[in-house]
Structure formats: C-alpha cells, structure tokens
GROMACS .gro file of C-alpha atoms in nm:
model
  483
    1VAL     CA    1   8.997   3.267  -5.655
    2PHE     CA    2   8.944   3.198  -5.286
    3ILE     CA    3   9.123   3.414  -5.141
    4GLU     CA    4   8.935   3.684  -5.366
    5MET     CA    5   8.538   3.545  -5.329
    6ARG     CA    6   8.692   3.521  -4.946
    7SER     CA    7   8.830   3.862  -4.915
    8GLY     CA    8   8.478   4.039  -5.073
    9VAL     CA    9   8.227   3.854  -4.870
   10ARG     CA   10   8.420   3.971  -4.534
   11ASP     CA   11   8.416   4.323  -4.720
   12LEU     CA   12   8.076   4.222  -4.790
   13PHE     CA   13   7.896   4.230  -4.429
   14SER     CA   14   8.181   4.489  -4.306
   15LYS     CA   15   8.078   4.795  -4.491
   16ARG     CA   16   7.692   4.683  -4.525
   17ALA     CA   17   7.525   4.535  -4.224
   18THR     CA   18   7.287   4.348  -4.260
   19ASP     CA   19   6.884   4.442  -4.099
   20TRP     CA   20   6.802   4.118  -3.979
   21ARG     CA   21   6.500   4.359  -3.854
   22ARG     CA   22   6.402   4.425  -4.204
   23VAL     CA   23   6.465   4.160  -4.343
   24GLY     CA   24   6.205   3.947  -4.022
   25LEU     CA   25   5.932   4.190  -4.166
   26ARG     CA   26   5.960   4.130  -4.509
   27SER     CA   27   5.936   3.799  -4.437
   28LEU     CA   28   5.589   3.845  -4.212
   29PRO     CA   29   5.376   3.765  -4.503
   30PHE     CA   30   5.510   3.492  -4.605
   31ALA     CA   31   5.514   3.307  -4.344
   32GLY     CA   32   5.214   3.460  -4.247
   33VAL     CA   33   5.049   3.289  -4.571
   34ALA     CA   34   5.248   2.933  -4.483
   35VAL     CA   35   5.090   2.882  -4.146
   36ALA     CA   36   4.761   3.011  -4.245
   37GLY     CA   37   4.788   2.751  -4.506
   38ALA     CA   38   4.924   2.475  -4.306
   39GLY     CA   39   4.620   2.578  -4.065
   40CYS     CA   40   4.395   2.508  -4.340
   41LEU     CA   41   4.596   2.156  -4.463
   42ALA     CA   42   4.528   2.060  -4.090
   43VAL     CA   43   4.166   2.141  -4.050
   44GLN     CA   44   4.078   1.961  -4.418
   45LYS     CA   45   4.235   1.675  -4.238
   46GLN     CA   46   3.957   1.643  -3.938
   47ARG     CA   47   3.715   1.715  -4.084
   48SER     CA   48   3.771   1.486  -4.462
   49PRO     CA   49   4.030   1.188  -4.341
   50PRO     CA   50   4.179   1.139  -4.684
   51ALA     CA   51   4.249   0.732  -4.769
   52VAL     CA   52   4.588   0.558  -4.632
   53ASN     CA   53   4.568   0.447  -5.041
   54LEU     CA   54   4.345   0.670  -5.265
   55LEU     CA   55   4.342   0.364  -5.594
   56ALA     CA   56   4.263   0.033  -5.364
   57GLN     CA   57   3.996   0.176  -5.149
   58ARG     CA   58   3.840   0.483  -5.331
   59ALA     CA   59   3.927   0.353  -5.713
   60SER     CA   60   3.936  -0.067  -5.774
   61PHE     CA   61   3.694  -0.241  -5.928
   62GLU     CA   62   3.676  -0.653  -6.001
   63CYS     CA   63   3.600  -0.717  -6.276
   64HIS     CA   64   3.350  -1.044  -6.355
   65ALA     CA   65   3.179  -1.215  -6.649
   66PRO     CA   66   2.967  -0.986  -6.810
   67PRO     CA   67   2.562  -1.097  -6.853
   68SER     CA   68   2.463  -1.361  -7.118
   69GLY     CA   69   2.184  -1.286  -7.372
   70VAL     CA   70   2.284  -0.954  -7.437
   71ALA     CA   71   2.430  -1.092  -7.790
   72ASP     CA   72   2.024  -1.227  -7.907
   73ALA     CA   73   1.871  -0.924  -7.783
   74LEU     CA   74   2.085  -0.747  -7.972
   75GLU     CA   75   1.958  -0.863  -8.317
   76ALA     CA   76   1.660  -0.884  -8.236
   77ALA     CA   77   1.605  -0.533  -8.181
   78LEU     CA   78   1.804  -0.410  -8.433
   79ALA     CA   79   1.617  -0.724  -8.751
   80ARG     CA   80   1.317  -0.516  -8.529
   81LEU     CA   81   1.466  -0.178  -8.758
   82GLY     CA   82   1.571  -0.340  -9.060
   83ALA     CA   83   1.948  -0.308  -8.954
   84HIS     CA   84   2.231  -0.575  -8.951
   85ALA     CA   85   2.468  -0.648  -8.655
   86PRO     CA   86   2.792  -0.695  -8.862
   87GLN     CA   87   2.794  -0.352  -8.994
   88LEU     CA   88   2.663  -0.193  -8.615
   89ARG     CA   89   2.988  -0.371  -8.481
   90LEU     CA   90   3.238  -0.293  -8.745
   91ALA     CA   91   3.123   0.087  -8.701
   92ALA     CA   92   3.193   0.009  -8.295
   93SER     CA   93   3.510  -0.198  -8.372
   94ARG     CA   94   3.630   0.207  -8.560
   95LEU     CA   95   3.474   0.432  -8.248
   96LYS     CA   96   3.193   0.549  -8.484
   97GLY     CA   97   3.001   0.601  -8.159
   98PRO     CA   98   2.933   0.492  -7.743
   99PHE     CA   99   2.791   0.183  -7.869
  100GLU     CA  100   2.936  -0.011  -7.560
  101ARG     CA  101   2.823   0.276  -7.368
  102ASP     CA  102   2.476   0.282  -7.456
  103ILE     CA  103   2.470  -0.115  -7.398
  104ALA     CA  104   2.623  -0.114  -7.038
  105ALA     CA  105   2.380   0.166  -6.932
  106ALA     CA  106   2.073  -0.080  -7.083
  107GLU     CA  107   2.240  -0.380  -6.855
  108TYR     CA  108   2.278  -0.138  -6.525
  109SER     CA  109   1.907  -0.041  -6.547
  110LEU     CA  110   1.799  -0.361  -6.592
  111ALA     CA  111   2.032  -0.479  -6.304
  112CYS     CA  112   1.922  -0.180  -6.046
  113GLU     CA  113   1.512  -0.267  -6.161
  114ALA     CA  114   1.331  -0.531  -5.956
  115ASN     CA  115   0.938  -0.817  -6.030
  116HIS     CA  116   0.996  -0.814  -6.365
  117ASP     CA  117   1.048  -1.052  -6.696
  118ALA     CA  118   1.490  -0.944  -6.770
  119GLY     CA  119   1.384  -1.116  -7.081
  120HIS     CA  120   1.110  -0.914  -7.203
  121ARG     CA  121   1.309  -0.607  -7.021
  122ARG     CA  122   1.621  -0.570  -7.210
  123ASP     CA  123   1.413  -0.618  -7.496
  124GLU     CA  124   1.249  -0.275  -7.428
  125LEU     CA  125   1.556  -0.154  -7.347
  126TYR     CA  126   1.757  -0.267  -7.664
  127SER     CA  127   1.477  -0.127  -7.849
  128ALA     CA  128   1.441   0.189  -7.713
  129VAL     CA  129   1.859   0.172  -7.776
  130VAL     CA  130   1.865   0.104  -8.117
  131ALA     CA  131   1.579   0.353  -8.214
  132LYS     CA  132   1.827   0.584  -8.073
  133TRP     CA  133   2.113   0.500  -8.263
  134HIS     CA  134   1.907   0.498  -8.551
  135ALA     CA  135   1.750   0.818  -8.501
  136ALA     CA  136   2.108   0.916  -8.469
  137GLY     CA  137   2.267   0.793  -8.825
  138HIS     CA  138   2.478   0.537  -8.611
  139LEU     CA  139   2.301   0.310  -8.855
  140SER     CA  140   2.326   0.407  -9.171
  141ALA     CA  141   2.516   0.295  -9.423
  142HIS     CA  142   2.840   0.528  -9.420
  143ALA     CA  143   2.841   0.476  -9.036
  144HIS     CA  144   3.122   0.268  -9.093
  145ARG     CA  145   3.332   0.500  -9.383
  146HIS     CA  146   3.659   0.728  -9.189
  147GLY     CA  147   3.525   1.077  -9.175
  148ARG     CA  148   3.876   1.123  -9.198
  149GLU     CA  149   4.224   1.119  -9.356
  150LEU     CA  150   4.415   0.822  -9.210
  151MET     CA  151   4.781   0.851  -9.188
  152ARG     CA  152   5.033   0.557  -9.314
  153ARG     CA  153   5.270   0.401  -9.087
  154GLY     CA  154   5.685   0.494  -9.031
  155VAL     CA  155   5.864   0.781  -9.107
  156ASP     CA  156   5.833   1.026  -9.351
  157PRO     CA  157   6.120   0.974  -9.611
  158VAL     CA  158   6.131   1.392  -9.610
  159THR     CA  159   6.147   1.506  -9.245
  160HIS     CA  160   6.264   1.226  -9.188
  161ILE     CA  161   5.992   1.227  -8.823
  162ASP     CA  162   5.708   0.936  -8.812
  163GLU     CA  163   5.471   1.194  -8.897
  164SER     CA  164   5.248   0.955  -8.834
  165TYR     CA  165   5.236   0.915  -8.451
  166GLY     CA  166   4.945   1.015  -8.247
  167ARG     CA  167   4.781   1.075  -8.572
  168ASP     CA  168   4.466   0.841  -8.695
  169LEU     CA  169   4.585   0.514  -8.863
  170GLY     CA  170   4.235   0.340  -8.851
  171CYS     CA  171   4.365   0.048  -8.591
  172GLU     CA  172   4.062  -0.061  -8.463
  173VAL     CA  173   3.944  -0.218  -8.110
  174PRO     CA  174   3.734  -0.528  -7.989
  175LEU     CA  175   3.429  -0.562  -7.919
  176CYS     CA  176   3.299  -0.666  -7.514
  177MET     CA  177   2.902  -0.570  -7.492
  178LEU     CA  178   2.848  -0.608  -7.844
  179ARG     CA  179   3.078  -0.919  -7.920
  180ALA     CA  180   2.861  -1.132  -8.183
  181LYS     CA  181   2.838  -1.527  -8.023
  182PRO     CA  182   3.108  -1.756  -8.165
  183LYS     CA  183   2.906  -1.906  -8.427
  184ASN     CA  184   2.777  -2.287  -8.395
  185VAL     CA  185   2.983  -2.602  -8.602
  186LYS     CA  186   2.823  -2.828  -8.738
  187ARG     CA  187   2.782  -3.234  -8.623
  188GLY     CA  188   3.053  -3.414  -8.702
  189SER     CA  189   3.323  -3.164  -8.762
  190GLY     CA  190   3.471  -3.160  -8.404
  191ALA     CA  191   3.424  -3.019  -8.130
  192GLN     CA  192   3.274  -2.713  -8.061
  193PRO     CA  193   3.515  -2.405  -8.014
  194LYS     CA  194   3.606  -2.267  -7.732
  195GLU     CA  195   3.550  -1.907  -7.647
  196GLU     CA  196   3.815  -1.668  -7.517
  197ARG     CA  197   3.776  -1.563  -7.167
  198LEU     CA  198   3.566  -1.222  -7.155
  199VAL     CA  199   3.592  -1.028  -6.832
  200THR     CA  200   3.419  -0.684  -6.772
  201LEU     CA  201   3.239  -0.443  -6.488
  202LYS     CA  202   2.932  -0.596  -6.281
  203ALA     CA  203   2.637  -0.373  -6.414
  204GLU     CA  204   2.621  -0.250  -6.049
  205ASP     CA  205   2.953  -0.118  -6.019
  206TRP     CA  206   2.968   0.078  -6.402
  207PRO     CA  207   2.796   0.411  -6.337
  208GLU     CA  208   3.048   0.421  -5.953
  209ALA     CA  209   3.396   0.366  -6.174
  210ALA     CA  210   3.296   0.665  -6.332
  211GLU     CA  211   3.291   0.883  -6.109
  212ALA     CA  212   3.612   0.802  -5.993
  213LEU     CA  213   3.734   0.832  -6.346
  214ARG     CA  214   3.521   1.106  -6.300
  215GLN     CA  215   3.651   1.256  -5.996
  216HIS     CA  216   3.994   1.149  -5.910
  217GLY     CA  217   4.087   1.067  -6.324
  218ILE     CA  218   4.184   0.743  -6.224
  219VAL     CA  219   4.094   0.381  -6.182
  220VAL     CA  220   4.159   0.022  -6.173
  221LEU     CA  221   3.968  -0.301  -6.315
  222ARG     CA  222   4.116  -0.601  -6.095
  223GLY     CA  223   4.178  -0.913  -6.319
  224LEU     CA  224   4.111  -0.755  -6.672
  225LEU     CA  225   4.335  -1.041  -6.821
  226SER     CA  226   4.298  -1.399  -6.649
  227PRO     CA  227   4.745  -1.568  -6.567
  228GLU     CA  228   4.709  -1.785  -6.840
  229GLN     CA  229   4.572  -1.479  -7.057
  230VAL     CA  230   4.853  -1.306  -6.910
  231GLN     CA  231   5.128  -1.599  -7.017
  232ALA     CA  232   5.132  -1.659  -7.314
  233LEU     CA  233   5.044  -1.307  -7.475
  234ARG     CA  234   5.463  -1.292  -7.275
  235SER     CA  235   5.514  -1.578  -7.452
  236GLN     CA  236   5.397  -1.403  -7.849
  237MET     CA  237   5.638  -1.166  -7.706
  238GLY     CA  238   5.927  -1.201  -7.617
  239VAL     CA  239   5.848  -1.177  -7.231
  240LEU     CA  240   5.992  -1.421  -7.068
  241GLY     CA  241   6.077  -1.572  -6.696
  242SER     CA  242   6.383  -1.648  -6.589
  243ALA     CA  243   6.430  -2.136  -6.559
  244LEU     CA  244   6.411  -2.075  -6.192
  245ASP     CA  245   6.090  -1.873  -6.156
  246LEU     CA  246   5.927  -2.088  -6.433
  247HIS     CA  247   6.001  -2.344  -6.185
  248SER     CA  248   5.834  -2.199  -5.901
  249ALA     CA  249   5.506  -2.050  -6.097
  250ARG     CA  250   5.467  -2.413  -6.190
  251ASN     CA  251   5.528  -2.543  -5.850
  252ARG     CA  252   5.257  -2.366  -5.673
  253ASP     CA  253   4.866  -2.429  -5.668
  254VAL     CA  254   4.775  -2.036  -5.827
  255LEU     CA  255   4.847  -2.059  -6.120
  256THR     CA  256   5.134  -1.727  -6.089
  257VAL     CA  257   5.347  -1.475  -6.399
  258PRO     CA  258   5.698  -1.491  -6.299
  259ALA     CA  259   5.907  -1.202  -6.319
  260VAL     CA  260   6.123  -1.123  -6.559
  261ARG     CA  261   6.447  -1.063  -6.526
  262GLU     CA  262   6.617  -0.934  -6.843
  263PHE     CA  263   6.423  -0.812  -7.234
  264SER     CA  264   6.532  -0.889  -7.500
  265GLU     CA  265   6.298  -0.720  -7.819
  266ALA     CA  266   6.410  -1.051  -8.054
  267LYS     CA  267   6.097  -1.163  -8.038
  268LEU     CA  268   5.914  -0.833  -8.103
  269ILE     CA  269   6.170  -0.788  -8.392
  270GLU     CA  270   6.091  -1.138  -8.517
  271GLN     CA  271   5.737  -1.035  -8.576
  272ASP     CA  272   5.757  -0.648  -8.687
  273PRO     CA  273   6.144  -0.566  -8.856
  274GLU     CA  274   5.968  -0.215  -8.816
  275ILE     CA  275   6.000  -0.195  -8.430
  276GLU     CA  276   6.262   0.024  -8.278
  277SER     CA  277   6.296   0.088  -7.970
  278VAL     CA  278   6.292   0.472  -7.799
  279THR     CA  279   6.400   0.543  -7.452
  280SER     CA  280   6.205   0.802  -7.309
  281THR     CA  281   6.371   0.850  -7.017
  282THR     CA  282   6.711   0.661  -6.847
  283GLY     CA  283   6.590   0.204  -6.812
  284ARG     CA  284   6.257   0.288  -6.990
  285GLN     CA  285   6.214   0.132  -7.335
  286HIS     CA  286   5.858   0.224  -7.563
  287PHE     CA  287   5.848  -0.029  -7.817
  288TYR     CA  288   5.576   0.107  -8.064
  289LEU     CA  289   5.371  -0.181  -8.178
  290ARG     CA  290   5.036   0.067  -8.364
  291GLY     CA  291   5.022  -0.034  -8.681
  292GLY     CA  292   5.233  -0.362  -8.745
  293PRO     CA  293   5.143  -0.733  -8.676
  294VAL     CA  294   5.218  -0.737  -8.304
  295GLU     CA  295   4.898  -0.510  -8.264
  296GLU     CA  296   4.669  -0.742  -8.367
  297VAL     CA  297   4.861  -1.037  -8.085
  298VAL     CA  298   4.766  -0.764  -7.861
  299LYS     CA  299   4.468  -0.653  -7.919
  300HIS     CA  300   4.210  -0.784  -7.776
  301VAL     CA  301   4.304  -0.733  -7.386
  302GLN     CA  302   4.093  -0.337  -7.405
  303ALA     CA  303   3.824  -0.546  -7.445
  304GLY     CA  304   3.704  -0.539  -7.104
  305ALA     CA  305   3.798  -0.171  -7.110
  306MET     CA  306   3.613  -0.030  -7.400
  307PRO     CA  307   3.202   0.048  -7.256
  308LEU     CA  308   3.463   0.188  -6.930
  309VAL     CA  309   3.581   0.321  -7.169
  310TRP     CA  310   3.374   0.492  -7.467
  311GLU     CA  311   3.164   0.669  -7.146
  312HIS     CA  312   3.407   0.921  -7.023
  313LEU     CA  313   3.536   0.944  -7.431
  314ALA     CA  314   3.077   1.049  -7.461
  315ASN     CA  315   3.127   1.251  -7.163
  316ALA     CA  316   3.465   1.396  -7.360
  317MET     CA  317   3.388   1.432  -7.686
  318PRO     CA  318   3.444   1.841  -7.842
  319THR     CA  319   3.191   1.772  -8.112
  320GLU     CA  320   2.879   1.519  -8.192
  321ASP     CA  321   3.091   1.457  -8.482
  322MET     CA  322   3.479   1.451  -8.372
  323TYR     CA  323   3.497   1.095  -8.231
  324PRO     CA  324   3.829   0.939  -8.050
  325TRP     CA  325   4.144   0.732  -8.251
  326ILE     CA  326   4.360   0.471  -8.077
  327SER     CA  327   4.627   0.738  -8.080
  328GLU     CA  328   4.919   0.466  -7.965
  329VAL     CA  329   4.914   0.134  -7.847
  330GLN     CA  330   5.321   0.036  -7.717
  331MET     CA  331   5.492  -0.187  -7.497
  332LEU     CA  332   5.709   0.017  -7.264
  333VAL     CA  333   5.919  -0.192  -7.103
  334THR     CA  334   6.133  -0.061  -6.772
  335ASP     CA  335   6.446  -0.234  -6.650
  336PRO     CA  336   6.675  -0.274  -6.379
  337CYS     CA  337   6.741   0.043  -6.141
  338ALA     CA  338   6.572   0.282  -6.427
  339VAL     CA  339   6.546   0.688  -6.268
  340ASP     CA  340   6.247   0.837  -6.254
  341GLN     CA  341   6.033   1.022  -6.514
  342PHE     CA  342   5.961   1.408  -6.440
  343TRP     CA  343   5.604   1.463  -6.345
  344HIS     CA  344   5.450   1.511  -6.746
  345MET     CA  345   5.067   1.458  -6.846
  346ASP     CA  346   4.944   1.242  -7.176
  347ASN     CA  347   4.727   1.523  -7.353
  348ALA     CA  348   4.557   1.849  -7.304
  349SER     CA  349   4.283   1.753  -7.503
  350PRO     CA  350   4.059   1.468  -7.355
  351GLY     CA  351   4.182   1.147  -7.353
  352LEU     CA  352   4.228   0.823  -7.191
  353THR     CA  353   4.549   0.551  -7.109
  354LEU     CA  354   4.450   0.256  -7.068
  355TYR     CA  355   4.806   0.135  -6.887
  356VAL     CA  356   4.760  -0.366  -6.834
  357PRO     CA  357   5.099  -0.504  -6.676
  358LEU     CA  358   5.237  -0.810  -6.808
  359THR     CA  359   5.418  -0.814  -6.483
  360ASP     CA  360   5.362  -0.788  -6.100
  361VAL     CA  361   5.410  -0.416  -6.018
  362PRO     CA  362   5.541  -0.343  -5.650
  363GLU     CA  363   5.598  -0.076  -5.503
  364ASP     CA  364   5.931  -0.126  -5.579
  365LEU     CA  365   5.868  -0.183  -5.933
  366GLY     CA  366   5.888   0.174  -6.068
  367PRO     CA  367   5.502   0.208  -6.048
  368MET     CA  368   5.330   0.507  -6.258
  369HIS     CA  369   5.270   0.833  -5.964
  370PHE     CA  370   4.947   1.001  -5.997
  371LEU     CA  371   4.844   1.347  -5.841
  372PRO     CA  372   4.447   1.274  -5.790
  373GLY     CA  373   4.248   1.510  -5.963
  374SER     CA  374   4.458   1.756  -6.129
  375HIS     CA  375   4.292   1.673  -6.487
  376HIS     CA  376   4.040   1.948  -6.332
  377LEU     CA  377   4.329   2.207  -6.336
  378PHE     CA  378   4.350   2.184  -6.782
  379THR     CA  379   3.966   2.200  -6.816
  380GLU     CA  380   3.806   2.487  -6.971
  381ASP     CA  381   3.522   2.528  -6.671
  382SER     CA  382   3.626   2.870  -6.452
  383LEU     CA  383   3.891   2.897  -6.256
  384ALA     CA  384   3.703   2.847  -5.952
  385THR     CA  385   3.556   2.515  -6.063
  386ARG     CA  386   3.854   2.365  -6.169
  387VAL     CA  387   4.026   2.465  -5.859
  388GLN     CA  388   3.726   2.343  -5.625
  389ARG     CA  389   3.689   2.018  -5.856
  390PHE     CA  390   4.121   1.919  -5.772
  391LEU     CA  391   4.087   2.023  -5.447
  392GLY     CA  392   3.760   1.837  -5.335
  393SER     CA  393   4.004   1.488  -5.518
  394PHE     CA  394   4.378   1.658  -5.485
  395MET     CA  395   4.243   1.629  -5.025
  396SER     CA  396   4.083   1.326  -5.054
  397SER     CA  397   4.498   1.077  -5.091
  398ASN     CA  398   4.717   1.062  -4.829
  399GLY     CA  399   4.978   1.151  -5.032
  400VAL     CA  400   5.069   1.084  -5.365
  401VAL     CA  401   4.913   0.840  -5.560
  402VAL     CA  402   5.124   0.468  -5.633
  403GLY     CA  403   4.967   0.303  -5.899
  404LYS     CA  404   5.057  -0.115  -5.748
  405LEU     CA  405   4.877  -0.403  -5.948
  406ALA     CA  406   4.910  -0.707  -6.039
  407ALA     CA  407   4.998  -0.821  -6.360
  408GLY     CA  408   4.700  -0.875  -6.557
  409ASP     CA  409   4.497  -0.584  -6.394
  410ALA     CA  410   4.442  -0.252  -6.600
  411LEU     CA  411   4.438   0.087  -6.475
  412ILE     CA  412   4.235   0.353  -6.657
  413HIS     CA  413   4.343   0.728  -6.644
  414ASN     CA  414   4.305   1.116  -6.767
  415ALA     CA  415   4.555   1.211  -7.056
  416SER     CA  416   4.582   1.526  -6.873
  417ILE     CA  417   4.672   1.438  -6.514
  418ILE     CA  418   4.969   1.479  -6.378
  419HIS     CA  419   5.192   1.175  -6.383
  420LYS     CA  420   5.520   0.957  -6.381
  421GLY     CA  421   5.740   0.697  -6.380
  422SER     CA  422   5.840   0.605  -6.020
  423LEU     CA  423   6.223   0.442  -5.995
  424ASN     CA  424   6.300   0.094  -6.027
  425ARG     CA  425   6.456  -0.031  -5.742
  426LYS     CA  426   6.494  -0.327  -5.820
  427TYR     CA  427   6.847  -0.462  -5.929
  428ASP     CA  428   6.709  -0.767  -6.113
  429ARG     CA  429   6.378  -0.697  -6.202
  430SER     CA  430   6.209  -0.541  -6.521
  431CYS     CA  431   5.822  -0.416  -6.563
  432VAL     CA  432   5.605  -0.532  -6.857
  433ALA     CA  433   5.327  -0.356  -6.992
  434LEU     CA  434   5.088  -0.242  -7.240
  435VAL     CA  435   4.969   0.064  -7.312
  436PHE     CA  436   4.681   0.191  -7.482
  437ARG     CA  437   4.570   0.563  -7.558
  438TYR     CA  438   4.284   0.741  -7.705
  439ASP     CA  439   4.232   1.028  -7.810
  440PHE     CA  440   4.026   1.375  -7.991
  441GLU     CA  441   4.334   1.555  -8.072
  442ARG     CA  442   4.674   1.486  -8.133
  443PRO     CA  443   4.890   1.411  -7.828
  444PRO     CA  444   5.092   1.578  -7.637
  445GLY     CA  445   4.897   1.890  -7.742
  446VAL     CA  446   5.174   2.111  -7.530
  447GLY     CA  447   5.469   2.265  -7.660
  448ALA     CA  448   5.855   2.317  -7.419
  449PHE     CA  449   5.739   2.576  -7.171
  450THR     CA  450   5.390   2.389  -7.117
  451THR     CA  451   5.593   2.085  -7.057
  452GLN     CA  452   5.859   2.244  -6.806
  453PHE     CA  453   5.587   2.419  -6.636
  454VAL     CA  454   5.343   2.058  -6.533
  455SER     CA  455   5.648   1.946  -6.446
  456LEU     CA  456   5.746   2.235  -6.181
  457LEU     CA  457   5.355   2.165  -6.133
  458GLY     CA  458   5.389   1.850  -6.052
  459GLY     CA  459   5.656   1.912  -5.841
  460THR     CA  460   5.503   2.151  -5.600
  461LEU     CA  461   5.150   1.934  -5.523
  462ALA     CA  462   5.384   1.616  -5.524
  463GLY     CA  463   5.529   1.824  -5.184
  464ILE     CA  464   5.279   1.964  -5.042
  465GLN     CA  465   5.099   1.576  -5.091
  466ARG     CA  466   5.440   1.480  -4.912
  467PHE     CA  467   5.384   1.756  -4.603
  468TYR     CA  468   4.982   1.659  -4.587
  469SER     CA  469   5.081   1.295  -4.498
  470ALA     CA  470   5.266   1.385  -4.256
  471MET     CA  471   5.059   1.634  -4.075
  472PRO     CA  472   4.919   1.456  -3.782
  473GLY     CA  473   4.542   1.373  -3.858
  474PRO     CA  474   4.297   1.100  -3.874
  475THR     CA  475   4.280   0.885  -4.198
  476ASP     CA  476   4.038   0.646  -4.348
  477SER     CA  477   4.257   0.263  -4.389
  478SER     CA  478   3.891   0.120  -4.459
  479ASP     CA  479   3.825  -0.071  -4.765
  480THR     CA  480   3.566   0.063  -4.952
  481GLY     CA  481   3.653  -0.083  -5.258
  482ALA     CA  482   3.348  -0.225  -5.521
  483THR     CA  483   3.338  -0.573  -5.585
   0.00000   0.00000   0.00000
C-alpha cells in the first residue's frame, strides 16, 4: 500500500506540475479578507479597549439585604383595593406575573428620589403598582390557577422516555420582595423564630444589572448565599469534604467552604429513589431534582435572584398571557479530569439559567466559558441589528469570558448565549452546582443539525476571541463592578 501511494504521489507531481502562480492568485481574495479583518480588529481594540475580565468588571454585583418596610406597605396597598396578600403571593410563586420586578422598580424609584418622606412615598408607589396589577387582572380569583396542562414527573411506560423533561410540572419559586413577614410568637411560647437570611441586589444596582444581562447575556450576583447556607445545603445533599479539608476550614478566622474531593449520590437517592444521574460528557453528572422531594430542599436558593430574573423574562415574554415556568432543577457535578463540553445553548427560545455553585469554581476546576453577546444572534430582529448588538458585546471582552465564582455566588445567563463547561484540570477536586432554568417553551428548541452548527459557530468565535486577545493593543483592567 505504501509503495502504491508513493507511486501515485510521484505520478501526480511529475505529470501535472502545480501552477503556484495560479494558486497564489486564487488565494489573494482570502488573504485580503483576513488582512482586512485583522486590521479592523486592531483598530477596534485601539478605539475601545476591551475588558480584561468582562464578568468581574462590568457584570458583577454585590448582594445586600432587601429594604425594610416592603411587606407592610404592600399589604396596606392591597387592603385599600380589597385584595389579599396570600392570593398575590401564591400567583407570584407560580410565575403568573412580574410582581417581583414591579416591586423592585418601585424601590429603585424610591432610591433615586431625594427630599421626601420615604414611608409616605413608598405607600404612593405601591398603591400605583397594585392598581396596575388590579387593572391587568392579576388580583382576580383565577389569577393563581394554572392556565396549561401540567405534566407528571417520570418516564413514560410506553415510550420509555421522560416526556416531562422541560415541560411545566407546576413547580413554585420562593419569593423575595413579596416575602411575608415572619409571624410573631405569643408570649410564653419561647423565643422568636430566626428569619432565614435573604439578600438581593441593591435598588441602585438593579437597572445596571438588568442592562448587563441584556447586553452581554451574563451577570453575577456575588454572595447570594452565605457560607453557612452553602454548608447547610451541602450537608442535606451529601456533598461532603474530606476530614482534612473540614479541619483546615474550621481553623481559619473566616468561615470558608471546604473543597469536594469525591461525590457520592447515596444521600440524594435516599431522599428520592427516582433520582438517576445522566452523563452529558465524560465526567459531568446531572441529577434532575425537579418535581421531587429534593427540590423542596434547594428551591429557596432562587429567592434573591427572582427580581432580576423577572426583569428579563417580562421583557422577553412572547405574549402577554404566556408565562414562564421552571423547566429544570438539577445538581451538576463536574468530576476530576472532566472533559470539555461542546459549545451549545440551553434554549433557542427566550429564557434564563441560574447557576449557583456549592464549591469555589476557579479557572482550573471546570468553570463555564461564554461568548458574550452571542445570544443576540438568535433573536427575531433584523440581521444588521443582531450583528451590531453582538459585536458591541463580543468586542468588549479581551478573550472568552470565564465564569470564575465563589461558593454561594449566582451566575445568571441568557438561555440562548453560546457557552460550554470547560476542562477540570484537577485530579482530586470536584465542582458541585445547582442549576435552575426558566423557559417559555420546551428546551432545547433546536434539532441535531442546528446543535452541530452552534457548536461549530462557537468554536469559530472562540478562535476569533483568542486571536483578538493575542493582538497588541490597550486593554481595560479597571475595576468597574458595582458594590
């Protein structure tokens, strides 16, 4: 075989001489496009220096305790219209309207105004919000009912497929701005119950975070969960560290969350025998918790993120009567030496994904990689508008965005942004995270051909980002993140 191949090559070059001049002339247009493209990138980098770390500099925000007095003002405004707060909270927990968003907007208006009586002005703003809800029919008796048929969890006995995947199971979300005040305990019955810690965005940071999510498709809420809350969740779900790591964490002045060397699903299966792990790529296990008893353990994690989630979902709502649902609740375990995922998107239709790690996620522990602004390519706007918005975000980052997070942080990203889980370079560390998804249509919304196309597109764009970051030119390394 080798002799025949060698003979064929000799015959090719001896009988048909290559016209290198002709090859060069045909290659000139491609070379010209490449040179022009590189020149445009160089000019863009000089005119608008990209951020060294886009996520930390322009899309990260600290969480704080929500403002006090919200529950009292809301209940007073509802009482003036004869509406009931429990009914409203039930509708909000079932994602029947952007109630959390409207309250956050009212608090932002209150924070921007000066020289006024805060209590009186809050009553006015909340009365206007409740009147808007009443006019939209959100406070009617049927507002909390499910308008679509709910699926049942489990594998279909005929098709042997989980037909409920991505469909509405009627899962409820916890409340943030609408959370009720803890009930007082009567005298002689013991101490007052300790209220669970709840933090969210400051009212002043809310529009900036919403704009970062709209423009770049990603935003980080720092400190959504405290180390104590993370450790409590890990204990309930069997995510334990080694004895040495636990001992080292206890000896530190500041409470830290120990690393996870190995994960066992025994405690998860003990709480819910129907849970099974699904492997997407080598080293990545997905445990689907939606609709089971373990979901009740983890659902409170979403609370502080709900105002921002609703701000995006309300603007992306296809029709006024089409509400989102929780399409997925899962625990994602990235084992040691887990391989790269392929570039993909969660859903071609509007939606959001909330990612909350229960371990620190440094660059070498398999963090998610994002192509900022790529979600604009899949909207229904004109081609020119989509490309312009995509390039505005894509060129603002000096390389692929790496989702480095601390345990308890929350990363919210657009369902249509192109992203992937990266290689876990540690041979003795695992990454554990909770993932919640909110959709209007069943994911992923694309077939095999489009999946392959998105993967190839992601690889191409990532290569352009690497080339762009390697080009000489100024970069923005200033810390402009919100506090």
